[in-house]
XYZ file of C-alpha atoms in Angstrom:
596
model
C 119.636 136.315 23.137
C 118.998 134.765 26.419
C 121.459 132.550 28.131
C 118.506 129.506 27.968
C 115.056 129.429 26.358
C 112.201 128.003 27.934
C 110.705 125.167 26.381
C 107.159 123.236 26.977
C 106.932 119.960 25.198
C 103.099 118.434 25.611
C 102.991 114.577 25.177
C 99.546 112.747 24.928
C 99.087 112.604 28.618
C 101.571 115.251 30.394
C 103.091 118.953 29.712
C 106.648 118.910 30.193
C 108.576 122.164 30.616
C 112.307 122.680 30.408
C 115.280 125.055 29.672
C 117.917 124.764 26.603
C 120.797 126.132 25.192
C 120.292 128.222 22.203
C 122.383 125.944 20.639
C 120.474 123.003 21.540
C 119.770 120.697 18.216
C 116.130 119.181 17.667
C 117.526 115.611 18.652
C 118.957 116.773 21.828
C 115.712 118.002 22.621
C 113.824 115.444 21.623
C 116.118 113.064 23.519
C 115.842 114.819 26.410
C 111.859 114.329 26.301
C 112.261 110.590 25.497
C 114.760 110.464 28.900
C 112.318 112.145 30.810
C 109.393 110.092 29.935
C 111.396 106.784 29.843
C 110.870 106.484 25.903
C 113.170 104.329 23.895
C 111.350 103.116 21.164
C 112.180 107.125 19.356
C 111.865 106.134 15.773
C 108.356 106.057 15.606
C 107.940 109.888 17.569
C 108.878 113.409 16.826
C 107.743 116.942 17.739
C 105.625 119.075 16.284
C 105.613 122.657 16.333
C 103.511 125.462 14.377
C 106.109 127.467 12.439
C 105.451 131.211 12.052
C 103.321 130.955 8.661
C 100.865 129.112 10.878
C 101.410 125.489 9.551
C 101.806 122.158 11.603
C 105.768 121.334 11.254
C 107.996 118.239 12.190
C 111.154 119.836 14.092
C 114.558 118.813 12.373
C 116.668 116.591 14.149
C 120.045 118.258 12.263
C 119.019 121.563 12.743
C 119.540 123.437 15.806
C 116.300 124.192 17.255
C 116.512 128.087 17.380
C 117.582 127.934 13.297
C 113.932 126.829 12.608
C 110.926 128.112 11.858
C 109.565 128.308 15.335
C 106.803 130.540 16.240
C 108.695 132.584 18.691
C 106.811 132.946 22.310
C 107.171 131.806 25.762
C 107.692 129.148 26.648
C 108.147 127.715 23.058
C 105.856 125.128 22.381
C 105.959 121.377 20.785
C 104.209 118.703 20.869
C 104.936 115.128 21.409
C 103.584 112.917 18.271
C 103.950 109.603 16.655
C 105.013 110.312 12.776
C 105.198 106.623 11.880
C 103.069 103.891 12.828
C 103.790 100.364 13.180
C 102.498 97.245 10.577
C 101.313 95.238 13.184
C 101.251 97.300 17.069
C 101.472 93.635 19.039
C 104.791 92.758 17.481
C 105.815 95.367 17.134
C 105.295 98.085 20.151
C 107.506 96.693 22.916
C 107.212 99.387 25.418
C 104.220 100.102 27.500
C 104.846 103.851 27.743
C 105.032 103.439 23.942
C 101.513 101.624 23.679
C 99.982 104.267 25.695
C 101.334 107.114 23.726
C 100.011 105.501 20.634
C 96.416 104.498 22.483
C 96.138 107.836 23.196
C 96.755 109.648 19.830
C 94.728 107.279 17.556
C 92.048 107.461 20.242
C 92.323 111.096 19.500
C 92.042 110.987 16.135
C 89.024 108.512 15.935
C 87.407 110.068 17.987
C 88.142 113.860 16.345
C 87.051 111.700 12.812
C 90.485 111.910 11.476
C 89.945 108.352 11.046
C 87.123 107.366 10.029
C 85.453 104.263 12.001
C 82.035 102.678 11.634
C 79.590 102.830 13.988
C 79.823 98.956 15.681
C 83.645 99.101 15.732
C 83.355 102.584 17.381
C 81.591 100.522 20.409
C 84.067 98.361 20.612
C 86.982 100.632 21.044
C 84.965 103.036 23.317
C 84.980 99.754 25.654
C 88.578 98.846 25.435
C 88.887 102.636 26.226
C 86.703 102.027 29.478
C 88.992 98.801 30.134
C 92.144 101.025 29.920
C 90.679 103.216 32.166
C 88.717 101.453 34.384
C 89.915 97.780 34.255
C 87.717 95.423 35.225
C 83.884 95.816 35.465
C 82.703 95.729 39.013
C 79.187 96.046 39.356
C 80.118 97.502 43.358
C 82.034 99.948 42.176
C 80.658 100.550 38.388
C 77.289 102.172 39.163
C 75.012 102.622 36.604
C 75.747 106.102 35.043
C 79.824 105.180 35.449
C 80.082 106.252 32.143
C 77.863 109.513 31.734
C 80.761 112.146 31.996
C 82.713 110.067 29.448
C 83.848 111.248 25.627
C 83.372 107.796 23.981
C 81.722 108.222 20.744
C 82.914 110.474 17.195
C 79.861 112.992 17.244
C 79.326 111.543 13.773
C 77.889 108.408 15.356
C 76.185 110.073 17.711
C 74.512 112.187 15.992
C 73.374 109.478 12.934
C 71.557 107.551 15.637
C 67.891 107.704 17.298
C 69.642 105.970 21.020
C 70.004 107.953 24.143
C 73.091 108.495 25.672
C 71.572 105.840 28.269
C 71.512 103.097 25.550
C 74.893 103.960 24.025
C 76.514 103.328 27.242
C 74.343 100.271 27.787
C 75.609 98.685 24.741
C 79.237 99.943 25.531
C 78.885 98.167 29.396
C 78.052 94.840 27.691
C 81.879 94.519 25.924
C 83.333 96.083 29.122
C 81.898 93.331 31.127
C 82.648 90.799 28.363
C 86.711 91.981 28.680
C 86.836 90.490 32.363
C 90.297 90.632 33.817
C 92.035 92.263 31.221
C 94.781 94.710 32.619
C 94.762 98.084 31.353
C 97.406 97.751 29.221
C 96.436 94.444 27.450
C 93.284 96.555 26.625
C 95.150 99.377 24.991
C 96.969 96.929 22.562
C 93.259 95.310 21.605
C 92.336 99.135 21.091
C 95.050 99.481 18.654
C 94.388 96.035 16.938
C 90.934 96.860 16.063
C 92.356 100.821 15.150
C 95.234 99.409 13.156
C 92.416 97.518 11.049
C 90.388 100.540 9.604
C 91.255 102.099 6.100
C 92.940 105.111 7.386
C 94.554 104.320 10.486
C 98.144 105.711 9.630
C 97.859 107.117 6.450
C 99.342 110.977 5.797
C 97.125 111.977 2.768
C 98.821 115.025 0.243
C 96.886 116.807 -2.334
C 98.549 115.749 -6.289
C 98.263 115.853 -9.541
C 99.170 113.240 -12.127
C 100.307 114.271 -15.324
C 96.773 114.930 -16.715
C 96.128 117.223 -14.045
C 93.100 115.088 -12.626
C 93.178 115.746 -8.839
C 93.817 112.765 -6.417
C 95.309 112.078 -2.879
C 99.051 110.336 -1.926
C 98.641 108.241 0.688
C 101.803 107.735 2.912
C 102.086 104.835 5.281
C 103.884 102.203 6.770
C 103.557 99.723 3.844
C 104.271 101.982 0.835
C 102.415 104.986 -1.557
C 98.313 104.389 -2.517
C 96.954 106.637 -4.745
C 93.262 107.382 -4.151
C 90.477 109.503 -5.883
C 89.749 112.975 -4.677
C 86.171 111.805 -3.241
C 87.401 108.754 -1.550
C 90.400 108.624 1.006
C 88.537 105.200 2.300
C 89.387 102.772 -0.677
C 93.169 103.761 -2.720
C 92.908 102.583 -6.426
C 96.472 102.129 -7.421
C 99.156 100.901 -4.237
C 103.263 100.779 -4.814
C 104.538 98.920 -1.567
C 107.975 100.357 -0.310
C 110.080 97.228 -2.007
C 109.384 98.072 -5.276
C 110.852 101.995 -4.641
C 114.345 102.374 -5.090
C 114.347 106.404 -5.806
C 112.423 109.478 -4.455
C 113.748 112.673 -5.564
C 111.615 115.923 -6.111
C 112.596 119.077 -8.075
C 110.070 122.185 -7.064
C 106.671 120.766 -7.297
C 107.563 117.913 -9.389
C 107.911 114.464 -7.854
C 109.735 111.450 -9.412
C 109.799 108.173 -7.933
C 111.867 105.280 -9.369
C 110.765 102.003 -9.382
C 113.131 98.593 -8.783
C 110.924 97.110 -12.119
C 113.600 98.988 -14.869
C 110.744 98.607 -17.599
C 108.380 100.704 -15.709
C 108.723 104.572 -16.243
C 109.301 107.049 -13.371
C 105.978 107.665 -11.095
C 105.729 111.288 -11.643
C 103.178 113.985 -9.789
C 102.612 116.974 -8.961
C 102.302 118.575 -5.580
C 101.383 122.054 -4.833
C 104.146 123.390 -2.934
C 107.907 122.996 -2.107
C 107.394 122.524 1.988
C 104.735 119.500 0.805
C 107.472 117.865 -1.418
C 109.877 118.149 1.618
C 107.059 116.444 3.931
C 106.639 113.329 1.678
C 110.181 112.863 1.304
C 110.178 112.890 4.656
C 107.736 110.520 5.453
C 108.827 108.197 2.519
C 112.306 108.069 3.825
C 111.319 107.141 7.288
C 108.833 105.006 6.277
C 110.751 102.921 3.907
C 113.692 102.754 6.841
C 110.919 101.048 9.459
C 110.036 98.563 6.712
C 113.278 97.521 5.818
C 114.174 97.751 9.699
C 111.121 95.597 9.903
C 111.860 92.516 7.684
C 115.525 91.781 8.825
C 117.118 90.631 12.034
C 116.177 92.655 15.408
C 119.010 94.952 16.244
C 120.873 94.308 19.884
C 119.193 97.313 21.727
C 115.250 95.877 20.489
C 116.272 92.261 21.552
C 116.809 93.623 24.189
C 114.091 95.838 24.739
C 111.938 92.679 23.775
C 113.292 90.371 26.050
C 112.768 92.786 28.962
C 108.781 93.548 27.780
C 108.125 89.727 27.692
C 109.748 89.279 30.982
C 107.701 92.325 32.400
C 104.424 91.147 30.967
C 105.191 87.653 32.105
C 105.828 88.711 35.506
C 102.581 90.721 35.205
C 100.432 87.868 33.771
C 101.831 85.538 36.490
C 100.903 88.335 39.520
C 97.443 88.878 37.808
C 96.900 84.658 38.084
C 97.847 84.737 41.626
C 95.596 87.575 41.899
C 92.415 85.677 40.192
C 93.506 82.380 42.007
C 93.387 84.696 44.977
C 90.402 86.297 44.447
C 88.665 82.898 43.652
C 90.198 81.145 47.168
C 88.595 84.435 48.599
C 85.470 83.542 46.823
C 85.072 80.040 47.963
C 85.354 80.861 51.210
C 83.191 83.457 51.090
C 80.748 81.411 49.842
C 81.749 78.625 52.801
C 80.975 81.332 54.972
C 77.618 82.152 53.800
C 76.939 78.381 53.966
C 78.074 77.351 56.794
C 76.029 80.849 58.403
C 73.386 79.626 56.843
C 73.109 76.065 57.952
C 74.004 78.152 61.472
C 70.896 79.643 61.218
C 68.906 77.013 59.891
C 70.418 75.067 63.135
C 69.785 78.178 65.145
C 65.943 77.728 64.079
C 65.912 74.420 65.035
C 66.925 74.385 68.436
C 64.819 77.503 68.361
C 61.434 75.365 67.696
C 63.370 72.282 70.236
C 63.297 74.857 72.840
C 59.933 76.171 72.080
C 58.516 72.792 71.675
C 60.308 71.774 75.290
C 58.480 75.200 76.756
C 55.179 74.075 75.232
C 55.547 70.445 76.777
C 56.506 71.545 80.331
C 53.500 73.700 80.432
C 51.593 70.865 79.360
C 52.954 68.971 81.701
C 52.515 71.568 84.653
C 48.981 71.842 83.417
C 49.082 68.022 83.880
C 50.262 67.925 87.040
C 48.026 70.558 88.422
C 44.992 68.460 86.668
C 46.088 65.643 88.649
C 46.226 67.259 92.059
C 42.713 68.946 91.874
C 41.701 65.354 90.681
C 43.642 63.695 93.646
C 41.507 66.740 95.947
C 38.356 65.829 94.836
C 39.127 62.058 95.377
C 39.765 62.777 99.055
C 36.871 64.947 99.321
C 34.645 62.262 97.657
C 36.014 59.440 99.956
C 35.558 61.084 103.043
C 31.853 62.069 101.886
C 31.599 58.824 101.604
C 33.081 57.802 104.659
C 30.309 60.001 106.413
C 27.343 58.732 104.633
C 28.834 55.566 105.758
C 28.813 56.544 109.387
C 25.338 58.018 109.694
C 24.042 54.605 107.412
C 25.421 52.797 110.546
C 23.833 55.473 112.987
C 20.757 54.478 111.584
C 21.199 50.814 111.329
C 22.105 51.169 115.058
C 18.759 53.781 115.463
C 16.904 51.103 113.241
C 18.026 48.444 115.946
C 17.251 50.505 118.665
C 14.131 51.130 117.627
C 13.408 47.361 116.999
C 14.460 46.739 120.579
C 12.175 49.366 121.903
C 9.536 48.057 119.432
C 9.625 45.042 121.354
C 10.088 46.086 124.806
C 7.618 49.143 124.843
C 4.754 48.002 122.504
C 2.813 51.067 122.879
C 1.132 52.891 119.871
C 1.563 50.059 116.842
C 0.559 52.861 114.676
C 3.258 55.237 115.879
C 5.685 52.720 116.122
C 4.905 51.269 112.636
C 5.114 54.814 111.441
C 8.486 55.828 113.085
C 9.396 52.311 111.732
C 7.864 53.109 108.090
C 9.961 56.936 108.413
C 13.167 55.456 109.598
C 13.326 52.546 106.885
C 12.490 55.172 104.194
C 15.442 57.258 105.188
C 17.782 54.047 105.285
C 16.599 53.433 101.919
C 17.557 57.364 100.833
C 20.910 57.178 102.755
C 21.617 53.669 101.035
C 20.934 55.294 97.670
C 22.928 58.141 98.524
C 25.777 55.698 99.489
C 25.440 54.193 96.568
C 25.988 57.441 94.428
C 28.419 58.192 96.133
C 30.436 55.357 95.667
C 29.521 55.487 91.762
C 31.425 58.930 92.191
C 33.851 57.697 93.813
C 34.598 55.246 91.392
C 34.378 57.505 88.642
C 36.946 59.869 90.538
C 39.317 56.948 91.157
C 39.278 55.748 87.237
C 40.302 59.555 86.203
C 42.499 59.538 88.725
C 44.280 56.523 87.150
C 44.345 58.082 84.139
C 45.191 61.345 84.829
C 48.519 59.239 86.363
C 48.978 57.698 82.806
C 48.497 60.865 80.925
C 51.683 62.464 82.932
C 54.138 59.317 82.973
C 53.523 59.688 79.173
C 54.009 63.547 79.516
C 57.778 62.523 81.591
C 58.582 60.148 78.820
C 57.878 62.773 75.946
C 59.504 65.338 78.132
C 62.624 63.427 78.524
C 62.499 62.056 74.892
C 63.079 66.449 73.719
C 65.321 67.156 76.054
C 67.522 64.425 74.893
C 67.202 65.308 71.243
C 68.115 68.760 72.075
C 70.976 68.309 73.696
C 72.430 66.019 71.188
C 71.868 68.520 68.423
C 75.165 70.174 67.074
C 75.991 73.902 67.685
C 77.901 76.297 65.157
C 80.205 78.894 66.028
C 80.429 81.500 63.119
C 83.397 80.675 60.425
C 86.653 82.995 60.643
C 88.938 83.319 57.731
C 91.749 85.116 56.852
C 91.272 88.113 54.898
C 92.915 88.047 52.985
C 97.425 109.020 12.155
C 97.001 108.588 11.471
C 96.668 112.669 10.160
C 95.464 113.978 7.198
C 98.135 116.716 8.564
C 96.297 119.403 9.787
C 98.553 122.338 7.983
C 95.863 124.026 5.667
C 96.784 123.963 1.960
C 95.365 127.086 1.163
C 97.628 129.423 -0.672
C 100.133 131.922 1.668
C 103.056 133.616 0.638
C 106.011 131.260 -0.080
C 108.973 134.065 -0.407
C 111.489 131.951 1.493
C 110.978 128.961 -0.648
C 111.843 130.649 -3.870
C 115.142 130.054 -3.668
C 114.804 126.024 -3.165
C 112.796 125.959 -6.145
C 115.177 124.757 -8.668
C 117.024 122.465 -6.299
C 116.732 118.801 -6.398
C 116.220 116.418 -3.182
C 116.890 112.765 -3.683
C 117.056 109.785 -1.315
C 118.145 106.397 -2.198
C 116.210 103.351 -0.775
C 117.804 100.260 -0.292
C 116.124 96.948 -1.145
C 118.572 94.298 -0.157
C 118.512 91.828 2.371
C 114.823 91.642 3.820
C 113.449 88.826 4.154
C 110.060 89.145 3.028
C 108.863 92.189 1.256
C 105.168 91.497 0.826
C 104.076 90.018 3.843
C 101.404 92.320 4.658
C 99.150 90.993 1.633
C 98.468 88.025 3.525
C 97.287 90.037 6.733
C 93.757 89.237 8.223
C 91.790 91.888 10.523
C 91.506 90.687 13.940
C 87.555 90.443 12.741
C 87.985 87.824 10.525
C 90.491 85.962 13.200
C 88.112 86.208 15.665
C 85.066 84.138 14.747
C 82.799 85.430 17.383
C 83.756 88.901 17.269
C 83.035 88.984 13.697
C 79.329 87.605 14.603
C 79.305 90.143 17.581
C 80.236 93.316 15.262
C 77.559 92.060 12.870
C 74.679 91.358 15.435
C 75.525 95.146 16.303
C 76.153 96.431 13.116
C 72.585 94.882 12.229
C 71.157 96.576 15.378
C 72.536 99.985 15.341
C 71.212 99.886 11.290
C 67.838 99.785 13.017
C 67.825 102.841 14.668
C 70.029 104.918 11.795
C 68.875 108.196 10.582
C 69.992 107.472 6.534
C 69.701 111.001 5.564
C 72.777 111.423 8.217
C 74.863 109.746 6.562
C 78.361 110.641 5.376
C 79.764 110.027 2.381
C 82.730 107.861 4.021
C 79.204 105.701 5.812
C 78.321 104.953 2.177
C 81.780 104.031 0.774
C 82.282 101.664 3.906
C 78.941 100.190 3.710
C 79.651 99.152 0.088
C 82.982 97.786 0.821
C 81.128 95.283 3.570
C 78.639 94.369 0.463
C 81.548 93.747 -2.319
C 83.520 91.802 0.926
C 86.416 93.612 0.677
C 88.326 95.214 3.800
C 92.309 97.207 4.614
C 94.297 93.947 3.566
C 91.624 92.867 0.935
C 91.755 96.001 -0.997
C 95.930 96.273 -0.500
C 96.171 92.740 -2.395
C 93.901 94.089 -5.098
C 95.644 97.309 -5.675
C 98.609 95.544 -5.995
C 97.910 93.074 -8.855
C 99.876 93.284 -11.920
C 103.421 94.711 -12.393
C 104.630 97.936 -11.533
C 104.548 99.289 -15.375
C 100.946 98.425 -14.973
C 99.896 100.173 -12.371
C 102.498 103.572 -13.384
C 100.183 103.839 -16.695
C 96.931 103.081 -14.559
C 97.852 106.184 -12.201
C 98.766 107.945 -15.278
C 95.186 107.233 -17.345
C 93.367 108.360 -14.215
């Protein structure tokens, strides 16, 4: 035999490898996998390992490892598992590593339909699955299609439904938006909430016989034995809760458990082999130990453990606040920002159409100005056309004069000088009209002129009026800111060669529970699913439930889908049904298991 033997351990999440002594017992293994991974809540985990006959086997703590059954190859191999579950997973699951190992394996078994989950729930936990992976929705970062290469659905549902994979995801992104800023881990507990609410979350089911030989299932779980009927491991018929159990003992395939009530008779069945017996004793005995554990006085080490969680998670919660207070101060002032560019522009525009409106004014103006000096031209060119026809109307008053003169002092032809006289005061006449056309046009120049002087002192007034505007309008620099298993057991029960166990068969195993000093033993009766405590997720779940109906192929449907659906219609649910089975004393239900 080698001086160590290699070892690899896989958890939910991680493959471990190591090296042991041959010597090594199964609890200093498994403690040395619960160091490594930083696991301290142990009572609830074991490892598994397939023994050489080919069936799924809990390793013995006692026992040295090499001693067992082991399949023998290299490395050996084991698996990390849970064995018992919790009652309630937020009291009671105080690590985080814990939390995840326990997300991970009922995740696993929902969706591998080892539990079986109904359509609208299975939406909801593929979403808190998204959360723990994802966190928060982000539509920047959480593109459509974010969830095509995801496993999020049992085939089951899948496959009983006319929806793409498009509008599965669809419906999935609406809850994973709806979960906010939940951290990871917070959405891992909600996961195991809503798991830790469906019929057979936790349960360990085993093949019996009652006393009539009618075949039924043993459920094993964290709040005592159900019996249920072959074709329905949904809804037990007969329930015995762990405080009413003060014996298990089993001789071959006969079991015998003894009840507290000393006027009931044993609860006596039948399994079909010895390594099954030794399984449910198993199971009982650590199962009854968490539920006594469970209703007395936290030990040191788990007030301890406790006190540490809360302060983690409170230090979390207050470092996710400053985060969101953070991320809304960043908000704000982004928004600031975008305001305050905005108005920038908007001001930007402004002095935009100011400066255009100045631009259009000057040239106005200019055009003005330029109006007014061909104006003030054509005044000087009229007045000094003027100023001529004056001078040649006093040339001819002079010639006229002259004329006169002559006329008296040379009287020679009348005729000719009545003529020249008749030409010459016909061209006064002309030139006087001219003048006086002239000096019409003049006038007329000289009134534009004058107004062509009040049109541009009203032009310097408007002028002067924009510029001052403009320069008393305000300017904005840009902002700056600071960045700122539940199992039904998955060993086959067919029939194989039991040699070794021949010589167990006539020995008896017993174990002793203890009753005393709980302080509540039927607590759980009372229990409500986080449905019914949750107003508007219990509308939610319905509204889908009613949807996804819609689009249901019904010849798909399993037999599980029908037991459900008529639980919903009778009202009854996990804690429901667990009050009912209960009723009556424990005589009662003994002779009901035994008439079935």
């Amino acid at each position: 035999m080698p001086k160590t033997v290699n070892v690899r351990v896989t958890t939910m999440d991680a493959e471990l490898e190591f090296s042991f002594h041959p010597n090594t017992t199964g609890k200093q293994l498994f403690d040395q996998v619960a160091r490594t991974i930083g696991l301290r809540e142990t009572w609830y985990f074991g490892l598994q390992f397939v023994d050489s006959k080919g069936f799924i086997t809990w390793l013995n703590s006692e026992k040295k490892v090499m001693a067992q059954d082991v399949r023998k190859e290299t490395p050996l191999q084991f698996k990390l598992r849970a064995k018992f579950y919790p009652e309630d997973v937020a009291e009671e699951l105080i690590q985080d590593v814990t939390r995840r190992l326990f997300f991970l394996q009922v995740k696993e078994d929902v969706m591998g339909e080892e539990v079986y989950c109904p359509p609208e729930s299975a939406v909801l936990l593929a979403s808190y699955a998204v959360q723990a992976k994802y966190g928060e929705f982000n539509k920047s970062t959480n593109h459509p299609g974010y969830l095509s290469s995801e496993r999020l659905l049992p085939k089951r549902v899948l496959e009983q439904h006319k929806l793409s994979k498009d509008q599965w995801e669809e419906r999935i992104q609406v809850w994973h938006e709806e979960h906010g800023s939940m951290l990871k881990e917070e959405a891992m507990i909600e996961y195991l909430k809503i798991a830790q609410d469906l019929e057979m979350y936790g349960v360990n089911y085993f093949e019996i016989k009652n006393k009539k030989g009618t075949d039924l299932w043993l459920g094993v779980d964290a709040l005592g034995l159900n019996i249920y009927e072959k074709q329905d491991r949904l809804t037990p018929k007969i329930g015995f809760p762990w405080s009413e159990i003060r014996n298990i003992s089993f001789n071959d395939k006969k079991f015998i458990i003894k009840p507290i009530d000393k006027k009931a008779s044993d609860f006596i069945f039948y399994a079909p082999r010895l390594r099954v017996n030794k399984r449910i004793l198993q199971l009982c005995m650590g199962n009854h130990e968490l539920y006594m554990r469970r209703r007395k006085p936290d030990t040191i080490e788990v007030q301890q453990m406790k006190a540490q969680a809360k302060e983690e998670r409170l230090q979390k919660k207050i470092e996710r606040d400053q985060l969101e207070e953070e991320k809304k101060r960043r908000a704000t002032i982004q928004r600031e920002k975008e305001n305050m560019e905005r108005e920038k522009q908007e001001l930007m525009m402004r002095l935009y159409e100011y400066e255009e409106t100045t631009k259009r004014a000057e040239r106005e103006l200019q055009e003005q100005l330029d109006r007014a000096m061909r104006l003030e031209e054509e005044r000087r060119r009229v007045e000094q056309e003027a100023s001529r026809l004056e001078a040649e109307r006093m040339e001819a008053i002079i010639a006229k004069e002259e004329l006169a003169r002559q006329a008296e002092d040379q009287i020679k032809s009348q005729e000719q000088l009545a003529a020249e006289l008749a030409e010459y005061t016909a061209k006064v006449a002309l030139l006087e009209e001219a003048k006086r056309v002239k000096e019409e046009e003049a006038d007329s120049w000289h009134s534009k002129a004058i107004e062509v002087e009040e049109n541009l002192l009203r032009t310097k007034e408007e002028l002067h009026t924009v510029m001052s505007s403009t320069n008393s309008a305000p300017v904005v620099a840009p902002a700056s800111s600071s960045s700122s298993s539940s199992s039904s057991d998955s060993e086959s029960d067919h029939e194989h060669s039991e040699e070794n166990e021949h010589s167990e068969e006539n020995s008896t195993y017993s174990a002793e529970l203890q009753t005393q000093g709980i302080d509540d033993h039927r607590q759980e009766e009372e229990r409500l699913t986080e449905a019914e405590k949750n107003e508007r997720l219990q509308k939610k779940l319905m509204a889908l439930s009613s949807e996804l109906e819609q689009a249901r192929d019904e010849n798909k449907k399993t037999q599980n889908d029908m037991l459900h659906a008529a639980n919903v219609r009778e009202g009854r649910d996990k804690y429901k049904t667990l009050r009912q089975i209960r009723q009556g004393n424990t005589k009662q239900r003994i002779d009901e298991f035994e008439a079935l």
